[in-house]
mmCIF file of C-alpha atoms in Angstrom:
data_model
loop_
_atom_site.group_PDB
_atom_site.id
_atom_site.type_symbol
_atom_site.label_atom_id
_atom_site.label_comp_id
_atom_site.label_asym_id
_atom_site.label_seq_id
_atom_site.Cartn_x
_atom_site.Cartn_y
_atom_site.Cartn_z
ATOM 1 C CA MET Q 1 -6.452 -14.786 -29.447
ATOM 2 C CA ARG Q 2 -3.330 -16.420 -30.878
ATOM 3 C CA LYS Q 3 -2.357 -12.911 -31.962
ATOM 4 C CA LEU Q 4 -2.944 -11.695 -28.421
ATOM 5 C CA ALA Q 5 -0.703 -14.397 -26.991
ATOM 6 C CA ALA Q 6 1.955 -13.422 -29.526
ATOM 7 C CA VAL Q 7 1.645 -9.771 -28.508
ATOM 8 C CA LEU Q 8 2.175 -10.692 -24.862
ATOM 9 C CA ALA Q 9 5.161 -12.839 -25.736
ATOM 10 C CA GLY Q 10 6.612 -9.897 -27.631
ATOM 11 C CA LEU Q 11 6.132 -7.652 -24.639
ATOM 12 C CA VAL Q 12 7.997 -10.121 -22.445
ATOM 13 C CA ALA Q 13 10.906 -10.139 -24.881
ATOM 14 C CA LEU Q 14 10.937 -6.358 -25.281
ATOM 15 C CA THR Q 15 10.625 -5.361 -21.646
ATOM 16 C CA GLY Q 16 13.113 -7.995 -20.643
ATOM 17 C CA LEU Q 17 15.728 -5.964 -22.482
ATOM 18 C CA THR Q 18 15.036 -2.806 -20.504
ATOM 19 C CA LEU Q 19 14.711 -4.011 -16.902
ATOM 20 C CA MET Q 20 16.506 -1.944 -14.297
ATOM 21 C CA THR Q 21 16.990 -2.551 -10.608
ATOM 22 C CA ALA Q 22 14.486 -0.584 -8.555
ATOM 23 C CA PRO Q 23 15.939 1.842 -6.022
ATOM 24 C CA ALA Q 24 15.525 1.080 -2.323
ATOM 25 C CA ALA Q 25 12.155 2.330 -1.079
ATOM 26 C CA GLN Q 26 12.090 5.032 1.588
ATOM 27 C CA ALA Q 27 9.660 5.033 4.503
ATOM 28 C CA ALA Q 28 6.550 7.168 4.026
ATOM 29 C CA PRO Q 29 5.131 9.543 6.646
ATOM 30 C CA CYS Q 30 2.283 8.400 8.908
ATOM 31 C CA ALA Q 31 0.031 11.392 8.184
ATOM 32 C CA GLY Q 32 -2.940 10.901 5.858
ATOM 33 C CA THR Q 33 -3.551 7.879 3.659
ATOM 34 C CA TYR Q 34 -0.649 5.642 2.650
ATOM 35 C CA THR Q 35 -1.261 5.387 -1.094
ATOM 36 C CA ILE Q 36 0.937 2.820 -2.797
ATOM 37 C CA VAL Q 37 0.963 2.310 -6.570
ATOM 38 C CA VAL Q 38 2.040 -0.577 -8.801
ATOM 39 C CA GLY Q 39 2.726 0.189 -12.446
ATOM 40 C CA GLY Q 40 2.006 -1.891 -15.523
ATOM 41 C CA THR Q 41 4.279 -3.646 -17.993
ATOM 42 C CA GLY Q 42 7.589 -1.837 -18.382
ATOM 43 C CA ASP Q 43 6.935 0.529 -15.463
ATOM 44 C CA ASN Q 44 9.567 -1.114 -13.293
ATOM 45 C CA ASN Q 45 9.627 1.599 -10.637
ATOM 46 C CA SER Q 46 5.924 2.509 -10.840
ATOM 47 C CA ASN Q 47 6.893 6.074 -11.709
ATOM 48 C CA HIS Q 48 5.479 6.448 -15.233
ATOM 49 C CA ALA Q 49 4.179 9.898 -16.159
ATOM 50 C CA TYR Q 50 0.569 8.677 -16.186
ATOM 51 C CA TRP Q 51 0.506 8.538 -12.357
ATOM 52 C CA SER Q 52 -0.624 11.655 -10.487
ATOM 53 C CA GLY Q 53 -1.982 12.717 -7.105
ATOM 54 C CA ASN Q 54 -0.704 12.139 -3.595
ATOM 55 C CA ILE Q 55 1.374 8.989 -3.909
ATOM 56 C CA SER Q 56 3.168 7.798 -0.795
ATOM 57 C CA GLN Q 57 5.049 4.817 -2.207
ATOM 58 C CA ARG Q 58 5.886 3.278 -5.582
ATOM 59 C CA VAL Q 59 6.530 -0.448 -5.894
ATOM 60 C CA GLY Q 60 9.683 -1.466 -7.724
ATOM 61 C CA TYR Q 61 9.603 -4.862 -9.441
ATOM 62 C CA PRO Q 62 10.561 -6.445 -12.793
ATOM 63 C CA ALA Q 63 7.368 -5.396 -14.583
ATOM 64 C CA ILE Q 64 7.082 -8.022 -17.298
ATOM 65 C CA PRO Q 65 3.950 -10.179 -17.730
ATOM 66 C CA THR Q 66 5.035 -13.511 -16.274
ATOM 67 C CA GLY Q 67 3.972 -15.382 -13.157
ATOM 68 C CA PRO Q 68 7.373 -15.270 -11.422
ATOM 69 C CA THR Q 69 7.810 -11.521 -11.926
ATOM 70 C CA ALA Q 70 4.237 -10.872 -10.784
ATOM 71 C CA ARG Q 71 5.086 -12.867 -7.670
ATOM 72 C CA GLU Q 72 8.069 -10.570 -7.065
ATOM 73 C CA GLY Q 73 5.721 -7.619 -7.304
ATOM 74 C CA VAL Q 74 3.262 -9.171 -4.840
ATOM 75 C CA ASN Q 75 6.043 -9.924 -2.377
ATOM 76 C CA GLU Q 76 7.463 -6.409 -2.589
ATOM 77 C CA LEU Q 77 4.006 -4.848 -2.239
ATOM 78 C CA ASN Q 78 3.386 -6.977 0.836
ATOM 79 C CA ARG Q 79 6.758 -6.066 2.362
ATOM 80 C CA LEU Q 80 6.178 -2.349 1.908
ATOM 81 C CA ILE Q 81 2.624 -2.403 3.249
ATOM 82 C CA ARG Q 82 3.557 -4.524 6.257
ATOM 83 C CA GLU Q 83 6.535 -2.326 7.126
ATOM 84 C CA GLN Q 84 4.413 0.809 6.831
ATOM 85 C CA ARG Q 85 1.664 -0.719 8.953
ATOM 86 C CA LYS Q 86 4.211 -1.642 11.620
ATOM 87 C CA ALA Q 87 5.509 1.932 11.675
ATOM 88 C CA CYS Q 88 2.056 3.554 11.381
ATOM 89 C CA PRO Q 89 -0.545 1.117 12.806
ATOM 90 C CA ASN Q 90 -3.481 3.536 12.518
ATOM 91 C CA GLN Q 91 -2.886 4.638 8.938
ATOM 92 C CA HIS Q 92 -5.253 3.658 6.123
ATOM 93 C CA VAL Q 93 -3.652 1.899 3.138
ATOM 94 C CA LYS Q 94 -4.871 2.429 -0.424
ATOM 95 C CA ALA Q 95 -3.238 0.177 -3.037
ATOM 96 C CA VAL Q 96 -3.690 1.194 -6.676
ATOM 97 C CA GLY Q 97 -2.521 -0.956 -9.591
ATOM 98 C CA PHE Q 98 -2.658 -0.559 -13.361
ATOM 99 C CA SER Q 99 -2.709 -3.467 -15.818
ATOM 100 C CA LEU Q 100 0.029 -5.885 -14.710
ATOM 101 C CA GLY Q 101 0.241 -3.834 -11.530
ATOM 102 C CA ALA Q 102 -3.499 -4.332 -11.008
ATOM 103 C CA ALA Q 103 -2.917 -8.081 -11.160
ATOM 104 C CA VAL Q 104 -0.209 -7.675 -8.520
ATOM 105 C CA VAL Q 105 -2.547 -5.737 -6.212
ATOM 106 C CA HIS Q 106 -5.384 -8.186 -6.980
ATOM 107 C CA THR Q 107 -3.234 -11.141 -5.967
ATOM 108 C CA TRP Q 108 -2.025 -9.372 -2.831
ATOM 109 C CA VAL Q 109 -5.611 -8.706 -1.704
ATOM 110 C CA THR Q 110 -6.655 -12.312 -2.383
ATOM 111 C CA GLU Q 111 -3.737 -13.647 -0.360
ATOM 112 C CA ASN Q 112 -3.781 -11.137 2.506
ATOM 113 C CA TRP Q 113 -7.334 -9.940 3.102
ATOM 114 C CA SER Q 114 -7.791 -12.119 6.191
ATOM 115 C CA SER Q 115 -4.681 -10.790 7.953
ATOM 116 C CA ILE Q 116 -4.976 -7.027 7.462
ATOM 117 C CA ASP Q 117 -7.627 -4.331 7.824
ATOM 118 C CA ASP Q 118 -8.109 -0.612 7.144
ATOM 119 C CA VAL Q 119 -7.089 -1.054 3.516
ATOM 120 C CA ASN Q 120 -8.731 -0.743 0.106
ATOM 121 C CA ALA Q 121 -7.657 -1.427 -3.459
ATOM 122 C CA VAL Q 122 -8.234 0.099 -6.888
ATOM 123 C CA LEU Q 123 -7.663 -2.165 -9.896
ATOM 124 C CA ILE Q 124 -7.339 -0.316 -13.207
ATOM 125 C CA ALA Q 125 -7.438 -2.582 -16.292
ATOM 126 C CA ASP Q 126 -6.949 -5.745 -14.239
ATOM 127 C CA PRO Q 127 -5.987 -8.744 -16.414
ATOM 128 C CA LYS Q 128 -7.305 -11.021 -13.638
ATOM 129 C CA ARG Q 129 -10.777 -9.399 -13.630
ATOM 130 C CA ALA Q 130 -13.579 -11.955 -13.339
ATOM 131 C CA ALA Q 131 -16.269 -12.105 -16.030
ATOM 132 C CA GLY Q 132 -19.526 -10.233 -15.565
ATOM 133 C CA PRO Q 133 -20.176 -7.985 -17.230
ATOM 134 C CA GLY Q 134 -18.105 -8.755 -20.278
ATOM 135 C CA ALA Q 135 -15.496 -11.472 -20.601
ATOM 136 C CA PRO Q 136 -12.822 -12.148 -17.992
ATOM 137 C CA GLY Q 137 -9.444 -10.482 -18.254
ATOM 138 C CA VAL Q 138 -6.834 -11.756 -20.650
ATOM 139 C CA ALA Q 139 -4.936 -13.599 -17.889
ATOM 140 C CA ALA Q 140 -7.724 -16.188 -17.848
ATOM 141 C CA HIS Q 141 -7.759 -16.849 -21.589
ATOM 142 C CA PRO Q 142 -6.707 -20.435 -22.450
ATOM 143 C CA ALA Q 143 -4.205 -19.168 -25.010
ATOM 144 C CA VAL Q 144 -2.540 -16.875 -22.474
ATOM 145 C CA ALA Q 145 -2.833 -18.441 -19.006
ATOM 146 C CA PRO Q 146 -0.453 -21.377 -19.671
ATOM 147 C CA VAL Q 147 2.166 -18.975 -21.055
ATOM 148 C CA ILE Q 148 2.222 -16.505 -18.178
ATOM 149 C CA GLY Q 149 1.742 -18.933 -15.255
ATOM 150 C CA ALA Q 150 0.674 -18.449 -11.634
ATOM 151 C CA PRO Q 151 -0.086 -16.220 -9.854
ATOM 152 C CA LEU Q 152 -0.702 -13.996 -12.871
ATOM 153 C CA ALA Q 153 -2.802 -16.570 -14.727
ATOM 154 C CA GLY Q 154 -6.534 -16.866 -14.088
ATOM 155 C CA ALA Q 155 -9.366 -14.579 -13.034
ATOM 156 C CA ASP Q 156 -11.397 -14.237 -9.835
ATOM 157 C CA ASN Q 157 -13.043 -11.715 -7.539
ATOM 158 C CA PHE Q 158 -12.003 -13.230 -4.238
ATOM 159 C CA PHE Q 159 -11.229 -10.172 -2.135
ATOM 160 C CA GLY Q 160 -12.699 -11.151 1.218
ATOM 161 C CA ASP Q 161 -13.964 -8.101 3.095
ATOM 162 C CA ILE Q 162 -11.501 -5.603 1.596
ATOM 163 C CA PRO Q 163 -13.209 -2.862 -0.473
ATOM 164 C CA VAL Q 164 -12.040 -3.199 -4.085
ATOM 165 C CA LEU Q 165 -12.912 -0.971 -7.046
ATOM 166 C CA THR Q 166 -12.337 -2.441 -10.510
ATOM 167 C CA ILE Q 167 -12.244 -0.227 -13.620
ATOM 168 C CA CYS Q 168 -12.371 -1.588 -17.173
ATOM 169 C CA THR Q 169 -13.201 0.437 -20.288
ATOM 170 C CA ASP Q 170 -13.259 -1.243 -23.724
ATOM 171 C CA ASP Q 171 -9.918 -2.873 -22.987
ATOM 172 C CA ILE Q 172 -8.840 -6.415 -23.922
ATOM 173 C CA ILE Q 173 -6.543 -6.589 -20.906
ATOM 174 C CA CYS Q 174 -9.497 -6.626 -18.497
ATOM 175 C CA ASP Q 175 -12.208 -7.780 -20.959
ATOM 176 C CA ALA Q 176 -10.786 -10.230 -23.488
ATOM 177 C CA ASN Q 177 -13.734 -9.627 -25.845
ATOM 178 C CA ALA Q 178 -13.539 -5.818 -25.815
ATOM 179 C CA GLN Q 179 -14.516 -4.193 -29.099
ATOM 180 C CA SER Q 180 -11.277 -2.219 -29.299
ATOM 181 C CA GLY Q 181 -9.409 -5.515 -29.786
ATOM 182 C CA ILE Q 182 -5.632 -5.715 -29.906
ATOM 183 C CA PRO Q 183 -5.220 -2.172 -31.347
ATOM 184 C CA GLY Q 184 -6.869 -0.832 -28.195
ATOM 185 C CA TYR Q 185 -3.900 -2.026 -26.142
ATOM 186 C CA PHE Q 186 -1.373 0.256 -27.761
ATOM 187 C CA PRO Q 187 -0.507 3.838 -26.686
ATOM 188 C CA GLY Q 188 -3.150 6.461 -27.316
ATOM 189 C CA ASN Q 189 -6.005 3.945 -27.339
ATOM 190 C CA SER Q 190 -8.356 2.312 -24.823
ATOM 191 C CA HIS Q 191 -5.747 0.758 -22.535
ATOM 192 C CA GLY Q 192 -4.398 4.149 -21.517
ATOM 193 C CA ASN Q 193 -7.780 5.877 -21.288
ATOM 194 C CA TYR Q 194 -8.171 5.860 -17.501
ATOM 195 C CA ASN Q 195 -7.976 8.297 -14.628
ATOM 196 C CA PHE Q 196 -4.570 7.767 -13.010
ATOM 197 C CA ASN Q 197 -5.004 10.455 -10.361
ATOM 198 C CA VAL Q 198 -4.991 8.346 -7.206
ATOM 199 C CA ASP Q 199 -6.863 11.058 -5.307
ATOM 200 C CA ALA Q 200 -9.909 10.431 -7.510
ATOM 201 C CA TYR Q 201 -10.538 7.161 -5.678
ATOM 202 C CA SER Q 202 -11.890 7.225 -2.134
ATOM 203 C CA ASN Q 203 -10.648 5.082 0.734
ATOM 204 C CA ASP Q 204 -13.849 3.037 0.679
ATOM 205 C CA ALA Q 205 -14.322 2.719 -3.102
ATOM 206 C CA ARG Q 206 -15.782 -0.608 -4.167
ATOM 207 C CA GLY Q 207 -17.728 -2.241 -7.015
ATOM 208 C CA GLN Q 208 -16.760 -1.724 -10.629
ATOM 209 C CA TRP Q 209 -16.898 0.724 -13.464
ATOM 210 C CA PHE Q 210 -17.378 -1.213 -16.702
ATOM 211 C CA ASN Q 211 -17.455 0.697 -20.000
ATOM 212 C CA GLY Q 212 -18.536 3.844 -18.186
ATOM 213 C CA VAL Q 213 -21.327 2.213 -16.155
ATOM 214 C CA TYR Q 214 -21.014 1.840 -12.386
ATOM 215 C CA ILE Q 215 -22.024 -1.525 -10.923
ATOM 216 C CA PRO Q 216 -22.121 -1.733 -7.104
#
């Protein structure tokens, strides 16, 4: 796992060179579900080509794997959801995050579940995924957690009464002991082998898919 920590440190250095300011978000219509997405490392505007489906809003944040930048993502996600809820009080909210973005959505749910309703979350390759089955996500590993810091560090499944679906498939980001190991993180391997069509996930999806097996 020392190699894993080194890989993460390298990602911080690399993505830090390419950060761009996210454009100002525009209000979304009140019709249908308000689907908001948060991209993973390097996807600063949550507009990577892997996303598809009916996306209402994309969260802009400095998408590098550190606690302070994750906090910026959580704060921006919260601002956008709260503003949309104020404008459209009867609209369902579906928050979908991938990798670092899943940790952002995860943290937002943990911090806000008691003060909002009519919302669900989908966490794809969540580094804060709690153990069972498999190991916890990489954010909880003792070689990684002290480096990245809160609120990104650690793992839990404290989501209150908000429906949350977690998806992890042979991926060290969400299962630190995954068989694919570090090579599985890189493009074309396990870490990108997910369904990124947001319409594939219902507004009441919950439980987890782990290595292709559904667990309620």
